[in-house]
């Protein structure tokens, strides 16, 4: 009922209309919305993420695939909203306080949405209080923080410590950005580290499943 290769081909070529049509056709053929998502759109986007991770494609290709993915999600969301079988995991995303860089963060957001997560993007220059308030209000399971400046990396620890002090022990904290390393992530008490947008979906899935 779901042609995985067709979804992958349409996404990899950035053909939003084709992705929408494939999604509608799968639904019309009797495939449940959850099946279209999990057997069509998500595996296709995962393949694109893997190719990005392996440096087979680059940011422009990922961006056009993510935009096409949004087209398919737009068709599915009204149908999925009627289903009570499964709640979408929410991720609060933002660039930490004092840092105005957002290109990498935006790409991460697209990849997470393509991976089936609901992303609450707080933008740039996000304080620890804003991260915590958003996580509490939304019921998010993950807070994802980005930094591009070495001078703002310290805000990640500030946010992690504040979140723990606020009782958000069940909320997973994942960090990333050009100057951030796995060793730094461990040192500040983060639950996870993503080296790039190509690995973030897998890492967040691991954290949520743990």
PDB file of C-alpha atoms in Angstrom:
ATOM      1  CA  UNK A   1       0.000   0.000   0.000  1.00  0.00           C
ATOM      2  CA  UNK A   2       2.925   2.337   0.701  1.00  0.00           C
ATOM      3  CA  UNK A   3       5.625   2.661  -1.970  1.00  0.00           C
ATOM      4  CA  UNK A   4       8.703   3.467   0.106  1.00  0.00           C
ATOM      5  CA  UNK A   5      10.968   3.922  -2.897  1.00  0.00           C
ATOM      6  CA  UNK A   6       8.551   6.379  -4.504  1.00  0.00           C
ATOM      7  CA  UNK A   7       8.447   8.435  -1.317  1.00  0.00           C
ATOM      8  CA  UNK A   8      12.232   8.438  -1.122  1.00  0.00           C
ATOM      9  CA  UNK A   9      12.605   9.467  -4.765  1.00  0.00           C
ATOM     10  CA  UNK A  10      10.120  12.319  -4.422  1.00  0.00           C
ATOM     11  CA  UNK A  11      11.673  13.568  -1.187  1.00  0.00           C
ATOM     12  CA  UNK A  12      15.233  13.361  -2.457  1.00  0.00           C
ATOM     13  CA  UNK A  13      14.234  15.448  -5.492  1.00  0.00           C
ATOM     14  CA  UNK A  14      12.360  17.948  -3.331  1.00  0.00           C
ATOM     15  CA  UNK A  15       9.069  17.381  -5.169  1.00  0.00           C
ATOM     16  CA  UNK A  16       6.516  18.626  -2.656  1.00  0.00           C
ATOM     17  CA  UNK A  17       3.500  18.107  -4.919  1.00  0.00           C
ATOM     18  CA  UNK A  18       4.573  14.547  -5.680  1.00  0.00           C
ATOM     19  CA  UNK A  19       4.992  13.801  -1.965  1.00  0.00           C
ATOM     20  CA  UNK A  20       1.519  15.169  -1.269  1.00  0.00           C
ATOM     21  CA  UNK A  21       0.032  13.095  -4.073  1.00  0.00           C
ATOM     22  CA  UNK A  22       1.779   9.913  -2.882  1.00  0.00           C
ATOM     23  CA  UNK A  23       0.457  10.568   0.611  1.00  0.00           C
ATOM     24  CA  UNK A  24      -3.092  11.135  -0.587  1.00  0.00           C
ATOM     25  CA  UNK A  25      -2.938   8.062  -2.830  1.00  0.00           C
ATOM     26  CA  UNK A  26      -1.732   5.861   0.038  1.00  0.00           C
ATOM     27  CA  UNK A  27      -4.556   7.113   2.261  1.00  0.00           C
ATOM     28  CA  UNK A  28      -7.097   6.608  -0.518  1.00  0.00           C
ATOM     29  CA  UNK A  29      -5.774   3.086  -0.987  1.00  0.00           C
ATOM     30  CA  UNK A  30      -6.691   2.253   2.570  1.00  0.00           C
ATOM     31  CA  UNK A  31      -3.383   2.730   4.374  1.00  0.00           C
ATOM     32  CA  UNK A  32      -3.830   4.209   7.867  1.00  0.00           C
ATOM     33  CA  UNK A  33      -2.169   7.577   8.382  1.00  0.00           C
ATOM     34  CA  UNK A  34       0.222   6.070  10.925  1.00  0.00           C
ATOM     35  CA  UNK A  35       1.345   3.484   8.370  1.00  0.00           C
ATOM     36  CA  UNK A  36       1.905   6.120   5.682  1.00  0.00           C
ATOM     37  CA  UNK A  37       4.051   8.041   8.154  1.00  0.00           C
ATOM     38  CA  UNK A  38       6.029   5.119   9.549  1.00  0.00           C
ATOM     39  CA  UNK A  39       6.431   3.069   6.369  1.00  0.00           C
ATOM     40  CA  UNK A  40       6.578   5.852   3.792  1.00  0.00           C
ATOM     41  CA  UNK A  41       7.670   9.287   4.916  1.00  0.00           C
ATOM     42  CA  UNK A  42       9.846   8.470   7.935  1.00  0.00           C
ATOM     43  CA  UNK A  43      12.005   5.728   6.357  1.00  0.00           C
ATOM     44  CA  UNK A  44      12.520   7.937   3.297  1.00  0.00           C
ATOM     45  CA  UNK A  45      13.635  10.894   5.411  1.00  0.00           C
ATOM     46  CA  UNK A  46      15.842   8.609   7.493  1.00  0.00           C
ATOM     47  CA  UNK A  47      17.644   7.533   4.304  1.00  0.00           C
ATOM     48  CA  UNK A  48      18.229  11.159   3.400  1.00  0.00           C
ATOM     49  CA  UNK A  49      19.514  11.872   6.905  1.00  0.00           C
ATOM     50  CA  UNK A  50      21.917   8.947   6.640  1.00  0.00           C
ATOM     51  CA  UNK A  51      23.219  10.189   3.293  1.00  0.00           C
ATOM     52  CA  UNK A  52      23.779  13.618   4.843  1.00  0.00           C
ATOM     53  CA  UNK A  53      25.609  12.045   7.780  1.00  0.00           C
ATOM     54  CA  UNK A  54      27.828  10.140   5.317  1.00  0.00           C
ATOM     55  CA  UNK A  55      28.544  13.358   3.358  1.00  0.00           C
ATOM     56  CA  UNK A  56      26.876  11.967   0.233  1.00  0.00           C
ATOM     57  CA  UNK A  57      24.570  14.991   0.088  1.00  0.00           C
ATOM     58  CA  UNK A  58      24.768  18.436   1.650  1.00  0.00           C
ATOM     59  CA  UNK A  59      22.600  21.030   3.387  1.00  0.00           C
ATOM     60  CA  UNK A  60      20.788  22.321   0.248  1.00  0.00           C
ATOM     61  CA  UNK A  61      19.630  18.798  -0.640  1.00  0.00           C
ATOM     62  CA  UNK A  62      18.469  18.168   2.917  1.00  0.00           C
ATOM     63  CA  UNK A  63      16.573  21.454   2.973  1.00  0.00           C
ATOM     64  CA  UNK A  64      14.604  20.705  -0.188  1.00  0.00           C
ATOM     65  CA  UNK A  65      13.837  17.204   1.085  1.00  0.00           C
ATOM     66  CA  UNK A  66      12.667  18.590   4.435  1.00  0.00           C
ATOM     67  CA  UNK A  67      10.377  21.084   2.720  1.00  0.00           C
ATOM     68  CA  UNK A  68       8.882  18.305   0.615  1.00  0.00           C
ATOM     69  CA  UNK A  69       8.469  16.237   3.767  1.00  0.00           C
ATOM     70  CA  UNK A  70       6.454  19.070   5.296  1.00  0.00           C
ATOM     71  CA  UNK A  71       4.077  18.801   2.352  1.00  0.00           C
ATOM     72  CA  UNK A  72       3.365  15.176   3.154  1.00  0.00           C
ATOM     73  CA  UNK A  73       3.040  15.893   6.861  1.00  0.00           C
ATOM     74  CA  UNK A  74       0.534  18.625   6.050  1.00  0.00           C
ATOM     75  CA  UNK A  75      -1.688  16.032   4.393  1.00  0.00           C
ATOM     76  CA  UNK A  76      -1.313  13.578   7.262  1.00  0.00           C
ATOM     77  CA  UNK A  77      -1.672  15.881  10.266  1.00  0.00           C
ATOM     78  CA  UNK A  78      -5.456  16.377  10.071  1.00  0.00           C
ATOM     79  CA  UNK A  79      -5.905  12.613   9.838  1.00  0.00           C
ATOM     80  CA  UNK A  80      -3.406  11.875  12.597  1.00  0.00           C
ATOM     81  CA  UNK A  81      -5.052  14.460  14.845  1.00  0.00           C
ATOM     82  CA  UNK A  82      -8.210  12.327  14.860  1.00  0.00           C
ATOM     83  CA  UNK A  83      -6.299   9.282  16.021  1.00  0.00           C
ATOM     84  CA  UNK A  84      -5.839   8.706  19.720  1.00  0.00           C
ATOM     85  CA  UNK A  85      -3.581   5.719  19.270  1.00  0.00           C
ATOM     86  CA  UNK A  86      -0.336   7.595  19.669  1.00  0.00           C
ATOM     87  CA  UNK A  87       0.795  10.982  20.927  1.00  0.00           C
ATOM     88  CA  UNK A  88       3.565  12.755  19.080  1.00  0.00           C
ATOM     89  CA  UNK A  89       6.658  13.340  21.184  1.00  0.00           C
ATOM     90  CA  UNK A  90       7.352  17.048  21.615  1.00  0.00           C
ATOM     91  CA  UNK A  91      10.816  18.586  21.459  1.00  0.00           C
ATOM     92  CA  UNK A  92      11.608  22.121  22.635  1.00  0.00           C
ATOM     93  CA  UNK A  93      14.344  23.529  20.410  1.00  0.00           C
ATOM     94  CA  UNK A  94      16.381  26.705  20.592  1.00  0.00           C
ATOM     95  CA  UNK A  95      19.734  28.449  20.360  1.00  0.00           C
ATOM     96  CA  UNK A  96      20.966  29.354  23.837  1.00  0.00           C
ATOM     97  CA  UNK A  97      21.020  32.816  25.414  1.00  0.00           C
ATOM     98  CA  UNK A  98      23.483  35.230  23.848  1.00  0.00           C
ATOM     99  CA  UNK A  99      23.734  33.296  20.572  1.00  0.00           C
ATOM    100  CA  UNK A 100      21.894  34.545  17.484  1.00  0.00           C
ATOM    101  CA  UNK A 101      22.838  31.761  15.054  1.00  0.00           C
ATOM    102  CA  UNK A 102      19.971  29.724  13.662  1.00  0.00           C
ATOM    103  CA  UNK A 103      20.891  27.994  10.392  1.00  0.00           C
ATOM    104  CA  UNK A 104      22.002  24.774  12.060  1.00  0.00           C
ATOM    105  CA  UNK A 105      19.126  24.919  14.534  1.00  0.00           C
ATOM    106  CA  UNK A 106      16.602  25.348  11.741  1.00  0.00           C
ATOM    107  CA  UNK A 107      18.007  22.356   9.906  1.00  0.00           C
ATOM    108  CA  UNK A 108      17.822  20.280  13.081  1.00  0.00           C
ATOM    109  CA  UNK A 109      14.206  21.355  13.507  1.00  0.00           C
ATOM    110  CA  UNK A 110      13.354  20.251   9.985  1.00  0.00           C
ATOM    111  CA  UNK A 111      15.042  16.897  10.493  1.00  0.00           C
ATOM    112  CA  UNK A 112      13.200  16.328  13.781  1.00  0.00           C
ATOM    113  CA  UNK A 113       9.851  17.167  12.207  1.00  0.00           C
ATOM    114  CA  UNK A 114      10.742  14.881   9.325  1.00  0.00           C
ATOM    115  CA  UNK A 115      11.474  12.228  11.935  1.00  0.00           C
ATOM    116  CA  UNK A 116       7.952  12.459  13.297  1.00  0.00           C
ATOM    117  CA  UNK A 117       8.519  14.746  16.288  1.00  0.00           C
ATOM    118  CA  UNK A 118       6.520  17.857  17.115  1.00  0.00           C
ATOM    119  CA  UNK A 119       9.045  20.688  17.348  1.00  0.00           C
ATOM    120  CA  UNK A 120       8.474  23.778  19.457  1.00  0.00           C
ATOM    121  CA  UNK A 121      11.089  26.153  18.061  1.00  0.00           C
ATOM    122  CA  UNK A 122      11.837  28.996  20.470  1.00  0.00           C
ATOM    123  CA  UNK A 123      14.270  30.642  18.061  1.00  0.00           C
ATOM    124  CA  UNK A 124      17.566  32.212  19.127  1.00  0.00           C
ATOM    125  CA  UNK A 125      18.870  33.874  22.293  1.00  0.00           C
ATOM    126  CA  UNK A 126      16.691  31.594  24.443  1.00  0.00           C
ATOM    127  CA  UNK A 127      17.082  31.887  28.215  1.00  0.00           C
ATOM    128  CA  UNK A 128      16.973  28.948  30.597  1.00  0.00           C
ATOM    129  CA  UNK A 129      13.660  30.258  31.932  1.00  0.00           C
ATOM    130  CA  UNK A 130      12.121  30.182  28.449  1.00  0.00           C
ATOM    131  CA  UNK A 131      13.328  26.625  27.813  1.00  0.00           C
ATOM    132  CA  UNK A 132      11.890  25.475  31.140  1.00  0.00           C
ATOM    133  CA  UNK A 133       8.583  27.294  30.773  1.00  0.00           C
ATOM    134  CA  UNK A 134       8.043  25.912  27.272  1.00  0.00           C
ATOM    135  CA  UNK A 135       8.856  22.349  28.351  1.00  0.00           C
ATOM    136  CA  UNK A 136       6.450  22.578  31.287  1.00  0.00           C
ATOM    137  CA  UNK A 137       3.619  24.135  29.283  1.00  0.00           C
ATOM    138  CA  UNK A 138       3.926  21.761  26.330  1.00  0.00           C
ATOM    139  CA  UNK A 139       4.737  18.553  28.162  1.00  0.00           C
ATOM    140  CA  UNK A 140       7.828  18.108  25.982  1.00  0.00           C
ATOM    141  CA  UNK A 141      10.006  15.080  26.588  1.00  0.00           C
ATOM    142  CA  UNK A 142      13.170  16.631  25.159  1.00  0.00           C
ATOM    143  CA  UNK A 143      14.950  19.986  25.242  1.00  0.00           C
ATOM    144  CA  UNK A 144      17.402  20.426  22.364  1.00  0.00           C
ATOM    145  CA  UNK A 145      19.933  23.262  22.617  1.00  0.00           C
ATOM    146  CA  UNK A 146      22.264  24.667  19.998  1.00  0.00           C
ATOM    147  CA  UNK A 147      25.274  26.986  20.252  1.00  0.00           C
ATOM    148  CA  UNK A 148      27.735  28.228  17.661  1.00  0.00           C
ATOM    149  CA  UNK A 149      29.905  30.390  19.914  1.00  0.00           C
ATOM    150  CA  UNK A 150      32.295  29.033  22.522  1.00  0.00           C
ATOM    151  CA  UNK A 151      31.270  31.930  24.747  1.00  0.00           C
ATOM    152  CA  UNK A 152      27.621  30.812  24.808  1.00  0.00           C
ATOM    153  CA  UNK A 153      28.238  27.098  25.365  1.00  0.00           C
ATOM    154  CA  UNK A 154      28.177  27.722  29.118  1.00  0.00           C
ATOM    155  CA  UNK A 155      24.479  28.584  28.820  1.00  0.00           C
ATOM    156  CA  UNK A 156      23.799  24.921  28.080  1.00  0.00           C
ATOM    157  CA  UNK A 157      24.949  23.933  31.559  1.00  0.00           C
ATOM    158  CA  UNK A 158      22.987  26.837  33.048  1.00  0.00           C
ATOM    159  CA  UNK A 159      19.836  25.528  31.368  1.00  0.00           C
ATOM    160  CA  UNK A 160      20.473  21.900  32.335  1.00  0.00           C
ATOM    161  CA  UNK A 161      21.076  22.831  35.988  1.00  0.00           C
ATOM    162  CA  UNK A 162      18.002  25.080  36.026  1.00  0.00           C
ATOM    163  CA  UNK A 163      15.830  22.359  34.479  1.00  0.00           C
ATOM    164  CA  UNK A 164      16.901  19.847  37.109  1.00  0.00           C
ATOM    165  CA  UNK A 165      16.307  22.384  39.871  1.00  0.00           C
ATOM    166  CA  UNK A 166      12.827  22.963  38.430  1.00  0.00           C
ATOM    167  CA  UNK A 167      12.033  19.268  38.704  1.00  0.00           C
ATOM    168  CA  UNK A 168      12.235  18.399  35.005  1.00  0.00           C
ATOM    169  CA  UNK A 169      14.112  15.179  35.714  1.00  0.00           C
ATOM    170  CA  UNK A 170      12.145  13.254  33.081  1.00  0.00           C
ATOM    171  CA  UNK A 171      12.948  15.745  30.308  1.00  0.00           C
ATOM    172  CA  UNK A 172      15.950  14.659  28.264  1.00  0.00           C
ATOM    173  CA  UNK A 173      18.547  17.307  27.414  1.00  0.00           C
ATOM    174  CA  UNK A 174      20.438  17.086  24.125  1.00  0.00           C
ATOM    175  CA  UNK A 175      23.056  19.564  22.897  1.00  0.00           C
ATOM    176  CA  UNK A 176      24.866  20.295  19.660  1.00  0.00           C
ATOM    177  CA  UNK A 177      26.535  22.945  17.530  1.00  0.00           C
ATOM    178  CA  UNK A 178      29.890  23.517  15.866  1.00  0.00           C
ATOM    179  CA  UNK A 179      32.029  24.039  19.012  1.00  0.00           C
ATOM    180  CA  UNK A 180      30.173  21.450  21.111  1.00  0.00           C
ATOM    181  CA  UNK A 181      31.764  18.040  21.635  1.00  0.00           C
ATOM    182  CA  UNK A 182      30.556  14.786  23.131  1.00  0.00           C
ATOM    183  CA  UNK A 183      33.024  15.198  25.985  1.00  0.00           C
ATOM    184  CA  UNK A 184      31.642  18.667  26.742  1.00  0.00           C
ATOM    185  CA  UNK A 185      28.093  17.283  26.673  1.00  0.00           C
ATOM    186  CA  UNK A 186      29.018  14.651  29.257  1.00  0.00           C
ATOM    187  CA  UNK A 187      30.813  17.202  31.417  1.00  0.00           C
ATOM    188  CA  UNK A 188      27.796  19.504  31.685  1.00  0.00           C
ATOM    189  CA  UNK A 189      25.385  16.657  32.408  1.00  0.00           C
ATOM    190  CA  UNK A 190      23.545  16.518  29.075  1.00  0.00           C
ATOM    191  CA  UNK A 191      21.666  13.311  28.313  1.00  0.00           C
ATOM    192  CA  UNK A 192      22.751  13.312  24.691  1.00  0.00           C
ATOM    193  CA  UNK A 193      24.894  14.917  22.011  1.00  0.00           C
ATOM    194  CA  UNK A 194      24.290  15.210  18.267  1.00  0.00           C
ATOM    195  CA  UNK A 195      27.243  16.051  16.079  1.00  0.00           C
ATOM    196  CA  UNK A 196      25.042  17.268  13.222  1.00  0.00           C
ATOM    197  CA  UNK A 197      21.508  17.356  11.861  1.00  0.00           C
ATOM    198  CA  UNK A 198      22.005  13.985  10.230  1.00  0.00           C
ATOM    199  CA  UNK A 199      22.373  12.236  13.597  1.00  0.00           C
ATOM    200  CA  UNK A 200      19.936  14.186  15.745  1.00  0.00           C
ATOM    201  CA  UNK A 201      16.803  12.165  14.925  1.00  0.00           C
ATOM    202  CA  UNK A 202      18.413   8.877  15.898  1.00  0.00           C
ATOM    203  CA  UNK A 203      19.827  10.362  19.096  1.00  0.00           C
ATOM    204  CA  UNK A 204      16.497  11.853  20.164  1.00  0.00           C
ATOM    205  CA  UNK A 205      14.730   8.569  19.448  1.00  0.00           C
ATOM    206  CA  UNK A 206      17.279   6.791  21.657  1.00  0.00           C
ATOM    207  CA  UNK A 207      16.722   9.275  24.483  1.00  0.00           C
ATOM    208  CA  UNK A 208      12.939   9.003  24.312  1.00  0.00           C
ATOM    209  CA  UNK A 209      13.070   5.209  24.248  1.00  0.00           C
ATOM    210  CA  UNK A 210      15.483   4.998  27.191  1.00  0.00           C
TER     211      UNK A 210
END
